[in-house]
mmCIF file of C-alpha atoms in Angstrom:
data_model
loop_
_atom_site.group_PDB
_atom_site.id
_atom_site.type_symbol
_atom_site.label_atom_id
_atom_site.label_comp_id
_atom_site.label_asym_id
_atom_site.label_seq_id
_atom_site.Cartn_x
_atom_site.Cartn_y
_atom_site.Cartn_z
ATOM 1 C CA MET P 1 44.320 -28.310 -23.107
ATOM 2 C CA SER P 2 42.512 -31.389 -21.887
ATOM 3 C CA PHE P 3 38.808 -31.967 -22.518
ATOM 4 C CA ASN P 4 37.969 -31.361 -18.858
ATOM 5 C CA LYS P 5 39.823 -28.032 -18.858
ATOM 6 C CA LYS P 6 38.000 -26.966 -22.038
ATOM 7 C CA VAL P 7 34.657 -27.828 -20.472
ATOM 8 C CA PHE P 8 35.570 -25.955 -17.287
ATOM 9 C CA THR P 9 36.726 -22.877 -19.264
ATOM 10 C CA ALA P 10 33.517 -22.825 -21.317
ATOM 11 C CA TRP P 11 31.403 -23.212 -18.183
ATOM 12 C CA LEU P 12 33.304 -20.367 -16.481
ATOM 13 C CA LEU P 13 32.724 -18.036 -19.453
ATOM 14 C CA ILE P 14 29.000 -18.799 -19.414
ATOM 15 C CA VAL P 15 28.820 -18.084 -15.689
ATOM 16 C CA LEU P 16 30.656 -14.765 -16.152
ATOM 17 C CA VAL P 17 28.331 -13.655 -18.956
ATOM 18 C CA ILE P 18 25.258 -14.571 -16.937
ATOM 19 C CA GLY P 19 26.718 -12.784 -13.931
ATOM 20 C CA LEU P 20 27.310 -9.595 -15.918
ATOM 21 C CA TYR P 21 23.721 -9.535 -17.136
ATOM 22 C CA SER P 22 22.318 -10.367 -13.719
ATOM 23 C CA CYS P 23 24.170 -7.381 -12.229
ATOM 24 C CA ALA P 24 22.190 -4.948 -14.378
ATOM 25 C CA PRO P 25 18.704 -3.770 -13.378
ATOM 26 C CA SER P 26 16.119 -5.879 -15.181
ATOM 27 C CA PRO P 27 14.880 -3.051 -17.508
ATOM 28 C CA LEU P 28 18.403 -2.900 -19.021
ATOM 29 C CA LYS P 29 18.802 -6.579 -19.826
ATOM 30 C CA GLY P 30 19.373 -7.202 -23.521
ATOM 31 C CA LEU P 31 20.033 -3.507 -24.260
ATOM 32 C CA GLU P 32 23.318 -2.153 -25.598
ATOM 33 C CA LYS P 33 25.274 0.063 -23.210
ATOM 34 C CA GLN P 34 26.489 3.360 -24.692
ATOM 35 C CA THR P 35 28.229 6.489 -23.468
ATOM 36 C CA PRO P 36 25.727 9.382 -23.201
ATOM 37 C CA SER P 37 26.180 12.436 -25.421
ATOM 38 C CA ILE P 38 24.711 14.884 -22.871
ATOM 39 C CA ASP P 39 26.297 16.522 -19.816
ATOM 40 C CA VAL P 40 23.292 16.799 -17.490
ATOM 41 C CA LEU P 41 20.190 14.716 -16.847
ATOM 42 C CA GLN P 42 17.372 17.238 -16.538
ATOM 43 C CA SER P 43 15.355 17.120 -13.337
ATOM 44 C CA ILE P 44 11.764 15.967 -13.090
ATOM 45 C CA ILE P 45 11.091 19.219 -11.201
ATOM 46 C CA HIS P 46 10.080 22.205 -13.371
ATOM 47 C CA PHE P 47 11.815 25.398 -12.237
ATOM 48 C CA ASP P 48 10.673 28.906 -13.153
ATOM 49 C CA ASN P 49 12.903 31.589 -14.668
ATOM 50 C CA ASN P 50 14.161 32.475 -11.195
ATOM 51 C CA GLY P 51 15.269 28.899 -10.502
ATOM 52 C CA GLN P 52 12.445 28.187 -8.058
ATOM 53 C CA ALA P 53 9.667 25.574 -7.926
ATOM 54 C CA ASN P 54 6.864 25.372 -5.355
ATOM 55 C CA TYR P 55 4.866 22.234 -4.596
ATOM 56 C CA ARG P 56 2.186 21.111 -2.202
ATOM 57 C CA CYS P 57 3.643 18.093 -0.424
ATOM 58 C CA HIS P 58 2.018 15.185 1.390
ATOM 59 C CA VAL P 59 4.275 12.744 3.275
ATOM 60 C CA GLU P 60 3.438 9.446 4.944
ATOM 61 C CA ALA P 61 6.382 7.955 6.840
ATOM 62 C CA PHE P 62 7.012 6.158 10.134
ATOM 63 C CA ASP P 63 3.443 6.578 11.390
ATOM 64 C CA GLN P 64 3.617 10.315 10.649
ATOM 65 C CA LEU P 65 1.304 12.200 8.238
ATOM 66 C CA ILE P 66 2.567 15.639 7.232
ATOM 67 C CA SER P 67 1.233 18.079 4.652
ATOM 68 C CA GLY P 68 2.659 21.418 3.671
ATOM 69 C CA MET P 69 4.791 23.133 1.059
ATOM 70 C CA MET P 70 8.074 21.996 -0.507
ATOM 71 C CA ILE P 71 10.175 24.732 -2.100
ATOM 72 C CA PHE P 72 13.056 24.044 -4.512
ATOM 73 C CA LYS P 73 15.565 26.863 -5.112
ATOM 74 C CA LYS P 74 18.379 26.418 -7.626
ATOM 75 C CA THR P 75 21.554 28.516 -7.663
ATOM 76 C CA GLU P 76 24.865 28.188 -9.504
ATOM 77 C CA LEU P 77 26.357 26.312 -6.547
ATOM 78 C CA ASN P 78 23.564 24.067 -5.319
ATOM 79 C CA THR P 79 19.854 23.297 -5.084
ATOM 80 C CA ARG P 80 18.211 23.915 -1.727
ATOM 81 C CA VAL P 81 15.015 22.130 -0.738
ATOM 82 C CA LEU P 82 12.842 23.341 2.125
ATOM 83 C CA MET P 83 9.661 21.716 3.453
ATOM 84 C CA MET P 84 7.280 23.475 5.859
ATOM 85 C CA THR P 85 3.954 22.461 7.368
ATOM 86 C CA ASP P 86 0.809 24.509 6.766
ATOM 87 C CA PHE P 87 1.411 26.064 10.197
ATOM 88 C CA GLY P 88 4.853 27.299 9.154
ATOM 89 C CA LEU P 89 6.889 24.687 11.041
ATOM 90 C CA LYS P 90 10.060 23.622 9.245
ATOM 91 C CA VAL P 91 10.191 19.881 8.463
ATOM 92 C CA LEU P 92 13.465 19.637 6.557
ATOM 93 C CA ASP P 93 16.069 21.773 4.840
ATOM 94 C CA ILE P 94 18.601 20.069 2.542
ATOM 95 C CA SER P 95 21.242 21.418 0.139
ATOM 96 C CA PHE P 96 22.372 19.378 -2.891
ATOM 97 C CA THR P 97 25.482 19.970 -5.004
ATOM 98 C CA ALA P 98 25.682 19.306 -8.750
ATOM 99 C CA ASN P 99 27.565 16.026 -8.231
ATOM 100 C CA GLY P 100 24.885 14.553 -5.960
ATOM 101 C CA GLN P 101 26.388 15.327 -2.563
ATOM 102 C CA TYR P 102 24.003 16.647 0.055
ATOM 103 C CA LYS P 103 24.034 18.471 3.377
ATOM 104 C CA ILE P 104 21.109 18.325 5.808
ATOM 105 C CA ASN P 105 20.759 21.783 7.299
ATOM 106 C CA TYR P 106 17.757 20.840 9.420
ATOM 107 C CA ILE P 107 15.299 17.990 9.944
ATOM 108 C CA MET P 108 12.342 17.800 12.327
ATOM 109 C CA LYS P 109 13.117 16.020 15.589
ATOM 110 C CA HIS P 110 10.635 13.194 14.869
ATOM 111 C CA PHE P 111 12.631 12.305 11.718
ATOM 112 C CA ASP P 112 16.113 12.925 13.093
ATOM 113 C CA TYR P 113 17.568 9.443 12.616
ATOM 114 C CA GLN P 114 20.389 8.543 10.223
ATOM 115 C CA PHE P 115 18.423 6.140 7.995
ATOM 116 C CA VAL P 116 15.475 8.580 7.847
ATOM 117 C CA ARG P 117 17.699 11.523 6.902
ATOM 118 C CA GLU P 118 19.364 9.446 4.206
ATOM 119 C CA SER P 119 16.022 8.205 2.850
ATOM 120 C CA PHE P 120 14.590 11.713 2.516
ATOM 121 C CA ALA P 121 17.787 13.052 0.933
ATOM 122 C CA LEU P 122 18.128 10.256 -1.634
ATOM 123 C CA ASN P 123 14.449 10.375 -2.562
ATOM 124 C CA ILE P 124 14.635 14.122 -3.192
ATOM 125 C CA LEU P 125 17.913 13.670 -5.083
ATOM 126 C CA MET P 126 15.993 11.527 -7.597
ATOM 127 C CA LEU P 127 13.988 14.649 -8.518
ATOM 128 C CA LEU P 128 16.953 16.917 -9.328
ATOM 129 C CA ASP P 129 19.417 17.549 -12.159
ATOM 130 C CA GLN P 130 22.170 14.929 -12.331
ATOM 131 C CA GLN P 131 25.662 15.687 -13.589
ATOM 132 C CA ILE P 132 26.782 12.986 -16.031
ATOM 133 C CA SER P 133 29.846 11.044 -14.807
ATOM 134 C CA ILE P 134 32.158 8.432 -16.317
ATOM 135 C CA ASN P 135 29.952 5.787 -14.695
ATOM 136 C CA THR P 136 26.765 7.007 -16.400
ATOM 137 C CA TYR P 137 25.488 4.835 -19.259
ATOM 138 C CA PHE P 138 22.831 5.351 -21.907
ATOM 139 C CA TYR P 139 20.462 2.748 -23.367
ATOM 140 C CA GLN P 140 17.870 3.067 -26.126
ATOM 141 C CA LYS P 141 14.553 1.197 -25.969
ATOM 142 C CA PHE P 142 12.012 1.927 -28.716
ATOM 143 C CA ASP P 143 11.199 5.655 -28.367
ATOM 144 C CA SER P 144 12.535 5.939 -24.823
ATOM 145 C CA SER P 145 16.000 6.703 -23.460
ATOM 146 C CA LEU P 146 17.283 5.048 -20.294
ATOM 147 C CA PHE P 147 20.205 6.409 -18.257
ATOM 148 C CA TYR P 148 21.855 4.426 -15.468
ATOM 149 C CA HIS P 149 23.551 6.860 -13.092
ATOM 150 C CA GLN P 150 24.698 6.476 -9.472
ATOM 151 C CA LYS P 151 22.448 3.432 -8.880
ATOM 152 C CA MET P 152 19.480 5.345 -10.320
ATOM 153 C CA LEU P 153 17.707 4.503 -13.575
ATOM 154 C CA PHE P 154 16.172 7.463 -15.447
ATOM 155 C CA PHE P 155 13.439 6.870 -18.030
ATOM 156 C CA GLN P 156 13.151 9.716 -20.551
ATOM 157 C CA LYS P 157 10.915 10.417 -23.536
ATOM 158 C CA ASP P 158 11.671 13.332 -25.868
ATOM 159 C CA GLY P 159 14.359 14.408 -23.416
ATOM 160 C CA ILE P 160 11.917 14.694 -20.502
ATOM 161 C CA THR P 161 12.286 12.503 -17.412
ATOM 162 C CA GLN P 162 9.101 10.513 -16.780
ATOM 163 C CA LYS P 163 10.251 8.036 -14.140
ATOM 164 C CA VAL P 164 13.252 7.304 -11.911
ATOM 165 C CA LYS P 165 14.110 4.067 -10.100
ATOM 166 C CA ARG P 166 16.700 3.844 -7.318
ATOM 167 C CA TYR P 167 18.495 0.606 -6.533
ATOM 168 C CA ARG P 168 20.611 -0.827 -3.756
ATOM 169 C CA GLY P 169 23.501 -2.439 -5.545
ATOM 170 C CA LYS P 170 22.273 -3.062 -9.095
ATOM 171 C CA LYS P 171 19.290 -5.322 -8.513
ATOM 172 C CA LYS P 172 17.327 -4.469 -5.367
ATOM 173 C CA LEU P 173 14.714 -1.811 -6.147
ATOM 174 C CA ILE P 174 14.453 0.705 -3.293
ATOM 175 C CA ALA P 175 12.314 3.582 -4.559
ATOM 176 C CA ILE P 176 10.371 4.837 -7.598
ATOM 177 C CA VAL P 177 9.544 8.374 -8.727
ATOM 178 C CA LYS P 178 6.787 8.819 -11.334
ATOM 179 C CA MET P 179 5.497 11.883 -13.139
ATOM 180 C CA GLN P 180 1.709 11.684 -13.483
ATOM 181 C CA LYS P 181 -0.342 13.161 -16.345
ATOM 182 C CA SER P 182 -1.734 15.633 -13.814
ATOM 183 C CA ALA P 183 1.881 16.909 -13.320
ATOM 184 C CA ASN P 184 1.837 15.469 -9.806
ATOM 185 C CA ILE P 185 4.985 13.608 -8.759
ATOM 186 C CA ASP P 186 4.688 10.392 -6.756
ATOM 187 C CA ILE P 187 7.607 9.063 -4.719
ATOM 188 C CA GLN P 188 7.378 5.584 -3.246
ATOM 189 C CA GLN P 189 10.144 4.048 -1.137
ATOM 190 C CA PHE P 190 9.656 0.426 -0.147
ATOM 191 C CA GLN P 191 12.080 -0.248 2.720
ATOM 192 C CA PRO P 192 11.637 1.569 5.013
ATOM 193 C CA PRO P 193 8.234 2.635 3.595
ATOM 194 C CA ILE P 194 7.969 6.336 2.717
ATOM 195 C CA SER P 195 5.311 7.847 0.452
ATOM 196 C CA MET P 196 5.442 11.411 -0.900
ATOM 197 C CA THR P 197 3.172 13.242 -3.334
ATOM 198 C CA LEU P 198 4.101 16.615 -4.832
ATOM 199 C CA SER P 199 1.517 18.814 -6.580
ATOM 200 C CA PRO P 200 2.794 21.916 -8.393
ATOM 201 C CA ILE P 201 1.608 25.304 -7.174
ATOM 202 C CA ILE P 202 0.934 27.470 -10.201
ATOM 203 C CA HIS P 203 0.911 31.225 -9.675
ATOM 204 C CA VAL P 204 -1.379 33.084 -12.060
ATOM 205 C CA LYS P 205 0.057 36.367 -13.334
ATOM 206 C CA LYS P 206 -2.263 39.354 -12.918
#
């Protein structure tokens, strides 16, 4: 092999290595990729013994401000999410399967556009259980565990999801979900801008 070919080969290898690292979301750079030893990523939503969770919900999107209740109901087949205004008007109704597929049963006319439906569905999907697939990878960073799954990055501590980031491709950050110390959940999508806040409704037993 001539000197020029050796130089070209070395340069090509460097470019490939840099390219592989640049394809990963920035929080994963320098971390070792491993196969996860769990089957399911637990949701950031806390369900009761009946598989239900109720939240007060505040949404700001597309010049619309809506407040009401968001109800999560889990069954063996799917998780159904229903949002209603304080006046009882249905805003959206979406069903999610264990593998991340979703079906929009209903969405309010003001939001009935393809990119809006997809945004709401994917943002809510970030809150739910995720079935581990062959394309799910696990990374360890100090006392935290990071899981990269279906273009979403899950940050866990002691097995509990604290934050989720959703990407377009592997680099462009689209949305973030954060669990606050108050147990509120904040969802922020950047493009198009959508903001959601969920506050758990706790029923006191008499």
